[in-house]
XYZ file of C-alpha atoms in Angstrom:
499
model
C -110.420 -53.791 14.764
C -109.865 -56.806 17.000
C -112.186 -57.116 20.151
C -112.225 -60.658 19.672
C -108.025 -61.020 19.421
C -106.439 -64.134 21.791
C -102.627 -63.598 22.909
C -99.787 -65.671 21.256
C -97.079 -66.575 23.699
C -93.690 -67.980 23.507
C -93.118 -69.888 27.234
C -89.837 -71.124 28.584
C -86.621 -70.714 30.845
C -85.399 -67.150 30.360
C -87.058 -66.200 33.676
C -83.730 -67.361 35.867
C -81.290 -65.542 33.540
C -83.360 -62.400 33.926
C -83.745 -62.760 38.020
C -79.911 -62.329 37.827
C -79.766 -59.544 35.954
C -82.531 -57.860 37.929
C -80.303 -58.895 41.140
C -77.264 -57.245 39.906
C -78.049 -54.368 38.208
C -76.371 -54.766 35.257
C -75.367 -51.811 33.175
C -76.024 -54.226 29.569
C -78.535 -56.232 29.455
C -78.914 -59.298 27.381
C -81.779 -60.502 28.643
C -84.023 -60.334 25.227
C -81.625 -61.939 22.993
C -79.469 -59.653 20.905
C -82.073 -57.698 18.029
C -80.308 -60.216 15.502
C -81.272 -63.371 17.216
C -84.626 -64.797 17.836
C -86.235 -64.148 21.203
C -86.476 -67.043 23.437
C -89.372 -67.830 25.104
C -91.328 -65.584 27.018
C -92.893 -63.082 25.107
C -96.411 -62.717 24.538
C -98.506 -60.999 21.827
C -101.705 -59.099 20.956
C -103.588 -61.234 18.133
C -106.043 -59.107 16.157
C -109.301 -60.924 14.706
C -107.336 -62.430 11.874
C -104.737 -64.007 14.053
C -101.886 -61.709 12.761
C -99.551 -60.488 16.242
C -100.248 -56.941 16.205
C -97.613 -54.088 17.055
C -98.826 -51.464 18.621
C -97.111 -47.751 17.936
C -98.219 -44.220 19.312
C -98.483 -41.531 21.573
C -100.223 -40.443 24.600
C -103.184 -38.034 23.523
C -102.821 -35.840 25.407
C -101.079 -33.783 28.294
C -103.271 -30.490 27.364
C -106.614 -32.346 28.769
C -105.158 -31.739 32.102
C -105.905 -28.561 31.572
C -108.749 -28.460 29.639
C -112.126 -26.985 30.911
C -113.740 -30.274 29.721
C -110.603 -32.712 29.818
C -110.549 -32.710 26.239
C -107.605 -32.810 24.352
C -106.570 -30.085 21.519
C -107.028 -32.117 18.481
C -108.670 -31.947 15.888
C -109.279 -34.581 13.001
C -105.912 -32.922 10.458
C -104.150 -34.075 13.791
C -105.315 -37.578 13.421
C -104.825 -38.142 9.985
C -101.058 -36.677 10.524
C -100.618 -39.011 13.384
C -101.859 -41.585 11.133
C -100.345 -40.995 7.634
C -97.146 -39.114 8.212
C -96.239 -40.642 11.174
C -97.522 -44.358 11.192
C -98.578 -44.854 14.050
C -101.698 -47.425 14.756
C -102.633 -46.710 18.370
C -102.864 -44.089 20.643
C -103.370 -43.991 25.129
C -106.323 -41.894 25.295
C -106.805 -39.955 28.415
C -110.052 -39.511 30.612
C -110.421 -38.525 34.112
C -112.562 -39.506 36.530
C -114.137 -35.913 37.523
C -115.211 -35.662 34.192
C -116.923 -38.972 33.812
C -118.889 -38.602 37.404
C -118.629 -34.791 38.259
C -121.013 -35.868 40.768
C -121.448 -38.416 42.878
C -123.281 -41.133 41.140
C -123.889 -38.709 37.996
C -122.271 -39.089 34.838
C -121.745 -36.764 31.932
C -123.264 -37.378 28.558
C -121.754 -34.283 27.067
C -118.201 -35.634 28.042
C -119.565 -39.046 26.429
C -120.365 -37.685 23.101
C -117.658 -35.196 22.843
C -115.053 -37.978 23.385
C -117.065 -40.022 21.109
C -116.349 -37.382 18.319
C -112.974 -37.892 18.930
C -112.671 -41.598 19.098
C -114.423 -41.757 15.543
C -111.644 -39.919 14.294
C -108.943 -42.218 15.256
C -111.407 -45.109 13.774
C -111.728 -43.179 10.475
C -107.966 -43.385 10.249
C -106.977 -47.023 11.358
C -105.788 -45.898 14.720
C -106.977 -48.066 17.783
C -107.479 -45.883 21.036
C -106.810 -47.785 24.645
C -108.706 -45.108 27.287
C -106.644 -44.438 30.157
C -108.230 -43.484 33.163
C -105.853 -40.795 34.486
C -104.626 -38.952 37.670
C -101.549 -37.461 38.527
C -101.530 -36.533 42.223
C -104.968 -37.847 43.108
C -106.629 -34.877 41.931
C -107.204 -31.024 41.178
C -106.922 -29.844 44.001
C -103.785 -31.464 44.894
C -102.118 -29.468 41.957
C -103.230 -31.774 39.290
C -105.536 -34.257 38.147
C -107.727 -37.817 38.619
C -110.492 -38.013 41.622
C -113.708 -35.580 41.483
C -113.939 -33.239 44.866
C -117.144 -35.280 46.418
C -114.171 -38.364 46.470
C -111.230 -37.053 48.212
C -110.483 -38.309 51.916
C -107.697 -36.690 53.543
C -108.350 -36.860 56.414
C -108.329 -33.064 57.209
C -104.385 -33.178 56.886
C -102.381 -30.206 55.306
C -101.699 -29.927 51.542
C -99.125 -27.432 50.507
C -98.388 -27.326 47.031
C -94.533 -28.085 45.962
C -93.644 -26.012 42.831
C -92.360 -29.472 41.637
C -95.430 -31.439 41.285
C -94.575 -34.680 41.624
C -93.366 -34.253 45.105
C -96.843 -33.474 46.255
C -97.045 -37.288 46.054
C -95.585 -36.825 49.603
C -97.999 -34.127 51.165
C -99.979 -35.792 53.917
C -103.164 -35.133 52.271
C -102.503 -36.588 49.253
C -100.965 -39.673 50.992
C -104.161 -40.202 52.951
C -106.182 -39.738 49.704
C -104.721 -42.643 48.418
C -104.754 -45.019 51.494
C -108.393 -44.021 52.139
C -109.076 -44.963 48.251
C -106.893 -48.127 48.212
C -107.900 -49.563 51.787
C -111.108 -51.275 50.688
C -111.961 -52.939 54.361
C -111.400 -49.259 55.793
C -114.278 -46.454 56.528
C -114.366 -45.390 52.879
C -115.153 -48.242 50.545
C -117.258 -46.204 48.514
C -114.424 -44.358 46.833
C -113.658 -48.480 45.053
C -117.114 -48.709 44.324
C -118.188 -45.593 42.696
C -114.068 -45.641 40.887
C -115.733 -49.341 39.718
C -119.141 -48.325 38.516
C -117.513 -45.220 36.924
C -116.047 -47.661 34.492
C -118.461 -50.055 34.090
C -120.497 -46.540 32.923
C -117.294 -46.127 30.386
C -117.309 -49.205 29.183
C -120.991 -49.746 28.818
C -120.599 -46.655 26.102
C -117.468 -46.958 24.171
C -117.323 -51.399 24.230
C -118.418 -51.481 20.967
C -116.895 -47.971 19.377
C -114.525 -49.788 16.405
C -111.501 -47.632 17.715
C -111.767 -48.927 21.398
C -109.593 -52.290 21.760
C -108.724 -51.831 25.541
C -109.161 -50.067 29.088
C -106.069 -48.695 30.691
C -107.125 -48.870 34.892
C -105.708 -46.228 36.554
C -102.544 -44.007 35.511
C -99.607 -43.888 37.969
C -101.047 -45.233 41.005
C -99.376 -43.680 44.419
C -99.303 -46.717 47.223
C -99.975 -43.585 49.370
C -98.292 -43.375 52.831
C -96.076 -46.665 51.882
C -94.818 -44.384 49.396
C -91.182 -43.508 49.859
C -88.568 -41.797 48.053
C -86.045 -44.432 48.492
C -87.340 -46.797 46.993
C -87.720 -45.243 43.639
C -83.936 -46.394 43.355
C -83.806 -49.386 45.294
C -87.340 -51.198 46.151
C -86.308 -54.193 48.471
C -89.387 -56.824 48.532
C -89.724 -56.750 52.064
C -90.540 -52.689 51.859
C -94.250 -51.368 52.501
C -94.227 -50.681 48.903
C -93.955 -54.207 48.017
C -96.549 -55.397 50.202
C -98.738 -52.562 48.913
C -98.232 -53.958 45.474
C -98.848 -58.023 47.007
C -101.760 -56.606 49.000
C -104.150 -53.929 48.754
C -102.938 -53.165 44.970
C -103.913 -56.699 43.929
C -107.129 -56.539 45.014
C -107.906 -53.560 43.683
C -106.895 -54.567 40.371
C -109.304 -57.948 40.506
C -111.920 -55.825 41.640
C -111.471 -53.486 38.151
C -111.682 -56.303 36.123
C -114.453 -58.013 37.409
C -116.426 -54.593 36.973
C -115.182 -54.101 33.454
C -115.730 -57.836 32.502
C -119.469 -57.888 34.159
C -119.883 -55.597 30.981
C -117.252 -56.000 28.476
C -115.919 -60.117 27.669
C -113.957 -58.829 25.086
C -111.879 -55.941 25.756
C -108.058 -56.032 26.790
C -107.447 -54.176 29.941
C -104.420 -52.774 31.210
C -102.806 -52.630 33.934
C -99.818 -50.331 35.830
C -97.566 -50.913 38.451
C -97.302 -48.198 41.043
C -96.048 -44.735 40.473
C -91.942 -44.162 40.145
C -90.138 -47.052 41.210
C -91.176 -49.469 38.213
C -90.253 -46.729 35.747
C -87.096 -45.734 37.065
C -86.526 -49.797 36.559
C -87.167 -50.964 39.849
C -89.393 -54.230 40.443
C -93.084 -54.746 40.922
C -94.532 -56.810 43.240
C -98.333 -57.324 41.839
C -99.983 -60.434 42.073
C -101.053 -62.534 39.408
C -103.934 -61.098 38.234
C -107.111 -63.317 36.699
C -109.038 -62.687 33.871
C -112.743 -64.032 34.219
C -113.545 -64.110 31.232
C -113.924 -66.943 29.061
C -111.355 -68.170 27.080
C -107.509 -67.045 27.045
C -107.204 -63.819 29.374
C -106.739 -60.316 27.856
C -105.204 -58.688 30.490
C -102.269 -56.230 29.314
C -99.246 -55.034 31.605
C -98.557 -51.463 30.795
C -95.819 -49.808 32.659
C -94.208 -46.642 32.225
C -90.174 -45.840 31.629
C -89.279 -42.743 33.205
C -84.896 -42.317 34.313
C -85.190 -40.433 37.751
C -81.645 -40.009 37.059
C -81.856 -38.547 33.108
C -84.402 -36.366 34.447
C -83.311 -34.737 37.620
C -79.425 -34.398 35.847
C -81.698 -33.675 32.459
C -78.417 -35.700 31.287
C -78.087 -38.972 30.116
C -74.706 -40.455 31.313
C -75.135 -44.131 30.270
C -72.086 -45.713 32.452
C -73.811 -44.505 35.357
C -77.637 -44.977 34.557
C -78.783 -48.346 34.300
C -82.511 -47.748 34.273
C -82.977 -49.244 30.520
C -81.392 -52.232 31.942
C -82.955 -52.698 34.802
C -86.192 -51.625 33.562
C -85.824 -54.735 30.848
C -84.810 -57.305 33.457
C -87.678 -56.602 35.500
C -90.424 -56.259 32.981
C -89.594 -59.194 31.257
C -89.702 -61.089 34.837
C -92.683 -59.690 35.484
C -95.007 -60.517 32.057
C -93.336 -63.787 32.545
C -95.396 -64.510 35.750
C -98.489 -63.012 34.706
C -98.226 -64.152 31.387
C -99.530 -61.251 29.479
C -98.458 -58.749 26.615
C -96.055 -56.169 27.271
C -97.299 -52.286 26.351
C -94.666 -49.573 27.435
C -97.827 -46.842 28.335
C -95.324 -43.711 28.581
C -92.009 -42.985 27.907
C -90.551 -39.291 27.032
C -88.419 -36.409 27.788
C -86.565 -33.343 26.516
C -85.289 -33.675 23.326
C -82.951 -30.766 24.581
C -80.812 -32.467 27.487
C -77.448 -33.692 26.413
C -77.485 -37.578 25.562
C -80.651 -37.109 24.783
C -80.379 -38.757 21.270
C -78.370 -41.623 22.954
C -81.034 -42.562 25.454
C -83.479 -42.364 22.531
C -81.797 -44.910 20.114
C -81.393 -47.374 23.565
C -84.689 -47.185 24.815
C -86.012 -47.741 20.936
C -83.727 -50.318 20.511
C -84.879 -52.299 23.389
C -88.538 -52.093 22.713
C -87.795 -54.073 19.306
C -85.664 -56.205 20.850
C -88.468 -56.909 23.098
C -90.802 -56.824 20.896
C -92.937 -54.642 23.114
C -96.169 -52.051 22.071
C -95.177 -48.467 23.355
C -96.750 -45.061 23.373
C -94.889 -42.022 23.647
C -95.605 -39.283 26.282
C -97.036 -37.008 24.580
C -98.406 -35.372 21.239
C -98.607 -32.443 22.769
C -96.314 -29.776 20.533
C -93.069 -28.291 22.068
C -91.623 -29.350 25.107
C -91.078 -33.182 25.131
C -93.243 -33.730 21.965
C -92.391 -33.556 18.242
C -93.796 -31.182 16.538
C -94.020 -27.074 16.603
C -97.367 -25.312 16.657
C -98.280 -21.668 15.804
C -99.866 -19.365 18.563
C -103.045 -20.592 17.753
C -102.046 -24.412 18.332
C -101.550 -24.997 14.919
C -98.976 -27.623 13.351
C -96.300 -25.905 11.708
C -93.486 -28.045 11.658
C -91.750 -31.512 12.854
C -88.898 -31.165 15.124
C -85.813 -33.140 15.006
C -86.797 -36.082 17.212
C -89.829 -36.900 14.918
C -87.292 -38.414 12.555
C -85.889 -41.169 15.538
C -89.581 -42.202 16.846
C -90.914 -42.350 12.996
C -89.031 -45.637 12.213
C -89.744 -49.210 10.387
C -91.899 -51.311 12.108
C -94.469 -54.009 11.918
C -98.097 -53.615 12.567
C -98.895 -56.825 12.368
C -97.196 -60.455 11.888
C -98.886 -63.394 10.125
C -97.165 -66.031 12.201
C -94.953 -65.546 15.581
C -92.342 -62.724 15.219
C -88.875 -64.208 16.459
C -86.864 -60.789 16.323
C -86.945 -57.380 14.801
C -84.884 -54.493 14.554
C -83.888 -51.453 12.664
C -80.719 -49.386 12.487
C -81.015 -45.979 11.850
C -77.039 -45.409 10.492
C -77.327 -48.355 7.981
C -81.090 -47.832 7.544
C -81.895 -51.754 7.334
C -85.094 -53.246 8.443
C -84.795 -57.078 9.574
C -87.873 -58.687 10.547
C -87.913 -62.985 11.413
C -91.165 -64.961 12.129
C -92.364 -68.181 11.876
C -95.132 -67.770 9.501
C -98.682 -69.367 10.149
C -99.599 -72.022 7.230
C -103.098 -71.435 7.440
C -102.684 -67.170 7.459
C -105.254 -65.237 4.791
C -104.142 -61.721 5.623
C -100.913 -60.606 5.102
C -97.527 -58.991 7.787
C -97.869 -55.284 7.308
C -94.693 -53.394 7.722
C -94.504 -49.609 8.138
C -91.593 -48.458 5.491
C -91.701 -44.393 6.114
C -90.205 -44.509 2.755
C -90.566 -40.805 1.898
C -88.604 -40.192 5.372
C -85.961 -42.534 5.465
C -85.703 -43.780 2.113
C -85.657 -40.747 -0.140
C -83.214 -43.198 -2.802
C -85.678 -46.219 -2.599
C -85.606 -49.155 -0.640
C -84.778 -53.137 -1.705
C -86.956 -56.091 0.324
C -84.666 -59.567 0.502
C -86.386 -62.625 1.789
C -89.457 -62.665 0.363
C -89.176 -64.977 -2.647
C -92.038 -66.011 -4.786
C -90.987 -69.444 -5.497
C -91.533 -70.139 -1.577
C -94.574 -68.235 -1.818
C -94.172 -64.997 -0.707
C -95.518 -62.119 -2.436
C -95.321 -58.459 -1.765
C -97.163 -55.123 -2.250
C -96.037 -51.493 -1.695
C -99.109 -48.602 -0.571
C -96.648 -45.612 -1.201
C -99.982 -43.019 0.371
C -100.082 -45.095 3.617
C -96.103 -46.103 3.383
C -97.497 -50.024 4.496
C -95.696 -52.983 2.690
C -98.049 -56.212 2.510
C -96.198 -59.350 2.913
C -98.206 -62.448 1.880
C -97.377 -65.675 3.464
C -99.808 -68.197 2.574
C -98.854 -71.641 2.590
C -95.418 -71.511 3.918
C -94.425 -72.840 6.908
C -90.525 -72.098 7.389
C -88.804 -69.640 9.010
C -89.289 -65.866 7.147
C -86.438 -63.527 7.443
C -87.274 -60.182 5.629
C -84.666 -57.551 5.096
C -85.237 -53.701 4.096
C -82.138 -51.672 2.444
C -81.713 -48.286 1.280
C -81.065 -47.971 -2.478
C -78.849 -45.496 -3.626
């Protein structure tokens, strides 16, 4: 648990390099510092309440609330202990919607409360903190999908016909007046802010002081509605309407979120997206700098997605002609730069299937430890994108293939400031550099999925007890404690397969 965690951050001059490599679209981006050298400064960290930099690993839990009478998710607590214990991971992006919390108009449900309370005490049972993401995929239901109750759609009477692809319903006229209506605040229908505000506030009021709950996620995949175009998922100039969206109306918005959510909750981090497409297919946002209220250091998050429009409409990945990973690592980096805040990629995913898939997988994992970036995978959800298999009755029966590239080495938390990590899955070696805190009790906690990837054993090098280090191995949860105490020079661990 760490509702009281600061942020760590490395400042400096990395901003200009990046700007050019944003400007030209480079195919290879440098822009982090290679995974063997330290990062430069620039990168900013999640602290939990003992100081350590914490990691954050998981999934998105989960795609089958969409469809869920009750938005709840299929899970039960043998999925959380897997997700836990077998796979590692220590956080998951938990979905709620709207039109479940306030069916009505100034009504909330209890009964959606306490069953996603159930839920959330799983997660805290197993060590696994839960950010709640307030989610919507085409404004709502009745736009094909998901977010806004009924009572708080204004469409202005324009048609909706559904498109059997359903993210180009973005475009229906509808569902681009739903979202200007809910975004222009000084327009006719301010309400739609207000009750969207006190909606969370209600959220927050319940679940602030749940031990799993470290964060608020604002709003999933916000459209900018009618400044919305399909160009600019590819090329977003900053003089477009979607740029001033993002300067403008999306800006305020955001302050107006956090000022709810801090009026009841100091402590929390919240999150924040950039607008729907264009950021994840690389391109830049144009958000302001966003304030935190509270006081002491700010706890505001930036948590966009990473989604290839090209990988996904070729469901190919031809890397000398895609340069979203690139792109997407220029801009980013730019972009927690200005607002100074931690870095959590909120969704990535797609077919395991699709040729290159495996390539894009090892890039994209790559570059969020050369970043040093938090990420959550889209989704748990069995088949499709996900892996794992299920039975006809939604049962787990069996990992798939992919499992074996997301489960990797990684560490959960750092004692000190992390410099640079990486692992490489042909040589199977775990590096890890930080500059360890003198004054740290607790100890860096790597996840080694031994049993997975190190069937012959495993060596560590670089933690020697005559500088002070000392180590201990958990082979039930597969977490190596590295003790630190005292030193004050550079660490540099290594992991290598025996055998």
């Amino acid at each position: 648990m760490f509702r009281r965690l600061g942020f760590q951050s490395l400042r400096g001059a990395r901003t200009a390099v990046l700007l050019v490599l944003a400007t030209t679209l480079s195919a290879c981006s440098e822009s982090g510092g290679s995974p063997g050298e330290p990062v430069e400064d620039g990168t900013y960290f999640i602290r939990d309440d003992d100081g350590r930099v914490v990691i954050l690993r998981g999934m998105n839990i989960m795609s089958s609330s969409k469809g869920h009478p009750e938005r709840l998710p299929n899970l039960g607590e043998a999925d959380v202990e897997r997700y836990a214990r077998q796979w590692g991971f220590n956080v998951v992006r938990y979905l709620i919607f709207w039109d479940a919390v306030e069916p009505e108009k100034g009504v909330y449900d209890t009964d959606y409360f306490d069953k996603t309370e159930e839920r959330l005490n799983w997660f805290a049972e197993h060590g696994v903190h839960v950010i709640l993401d307030m989610h919507q995929d085409v404004y709502a239901q009745r736009f094909c999908c998901d977010g806004a109750p009924e009572w708080a759609i204004e469409d202005d009477g324009l048609p909706f016909e559904q498109h059997p692809t359903w993210s180009f319903n973005y475009f229906a006229p509808a569902v681009r007046a739903a979202f200007d209506n809910f975004f222009e605040y000084e327009g006719d229908h301010p309400y739609l802010q207000d009750h969207f505000a006190n909606a969370w506030a209600t959220v927050v009021a319940r679940f602030k002081d749940h031990p799993a709950v470290i964060g608020y996620d604002i709003l999933n995949e916000p459209s900018p509605g009618s400044a919305y175009e399909s160009g600019d998922i590819t090329v977003t100039p900053p003089d477009s309407a979607a740029a001033e969206f993002d300067r403008t109306l999306f800006t305020e918005f955001y302050e107006r979120m956090i000022a709810a959510i801090r009026e009841v909750d100091e402590d929390g981090w919240i999150f924040y997206e950039p607008r729907v497409a264009a950021p994840a297919n690389g391109q830049p946002s144009f958000i302001g700098f966003l304030e935190d209220p509270r006081d002491g250091e700010p706890r505001i998050a930036y948590g966009p997605h990473l989604y290839s429009v090209q990988f996904e409409f070729n469901q190919e990945y031809t890397p000398d002609r895609d340069n979203t990973l690139a792109n997407w690592e220029a801009n980013r980096n730019i972009e927690t730069e200005a607002q100074r805040a931690p870095l959590l990629l909120g969704e990535w995913g797609f077919d395991p299937q699709w040729p290159g898939a495996d390539q894009f997988m090892r890039e994209l994992l790559e570059m969020g430890d050369r970043m040093m970036l938090g990420w959550t995978y889209w989704s748990y959800d069995p088949w499709g994108w996900g892996i794992w298999e299920s039975d006809a009755e939604g049962k787990f029966v069996r990992e798939r293939e992919n499992a074996n590239a997301l489960v990797r080495p990684y560490p959960r938390s750092v004692a000190g400031v992390p410099r640079s990590f990486s692992y490489d899955p042909d040589t199977r070696v775990f590096e890890l550099a930080f500059d360890p805190s003198p004054s740290a009790t607790a100890p860096t906690e790597l996840y080694i999925p031994a049993t997975r990837h190190f069937a012959n054993g495993w060596t560590l090098v670089g933690c020697e007890e005559a500088r002070g280090c000392t180590s201990t191995w958990n082979a039930n949860t597969e977490i190596l404690e590295v003790l630190t105490a005292g030193q004050s020079e550079r660490v540099e661990l290594r992991i290598t397969p025996d055998g």
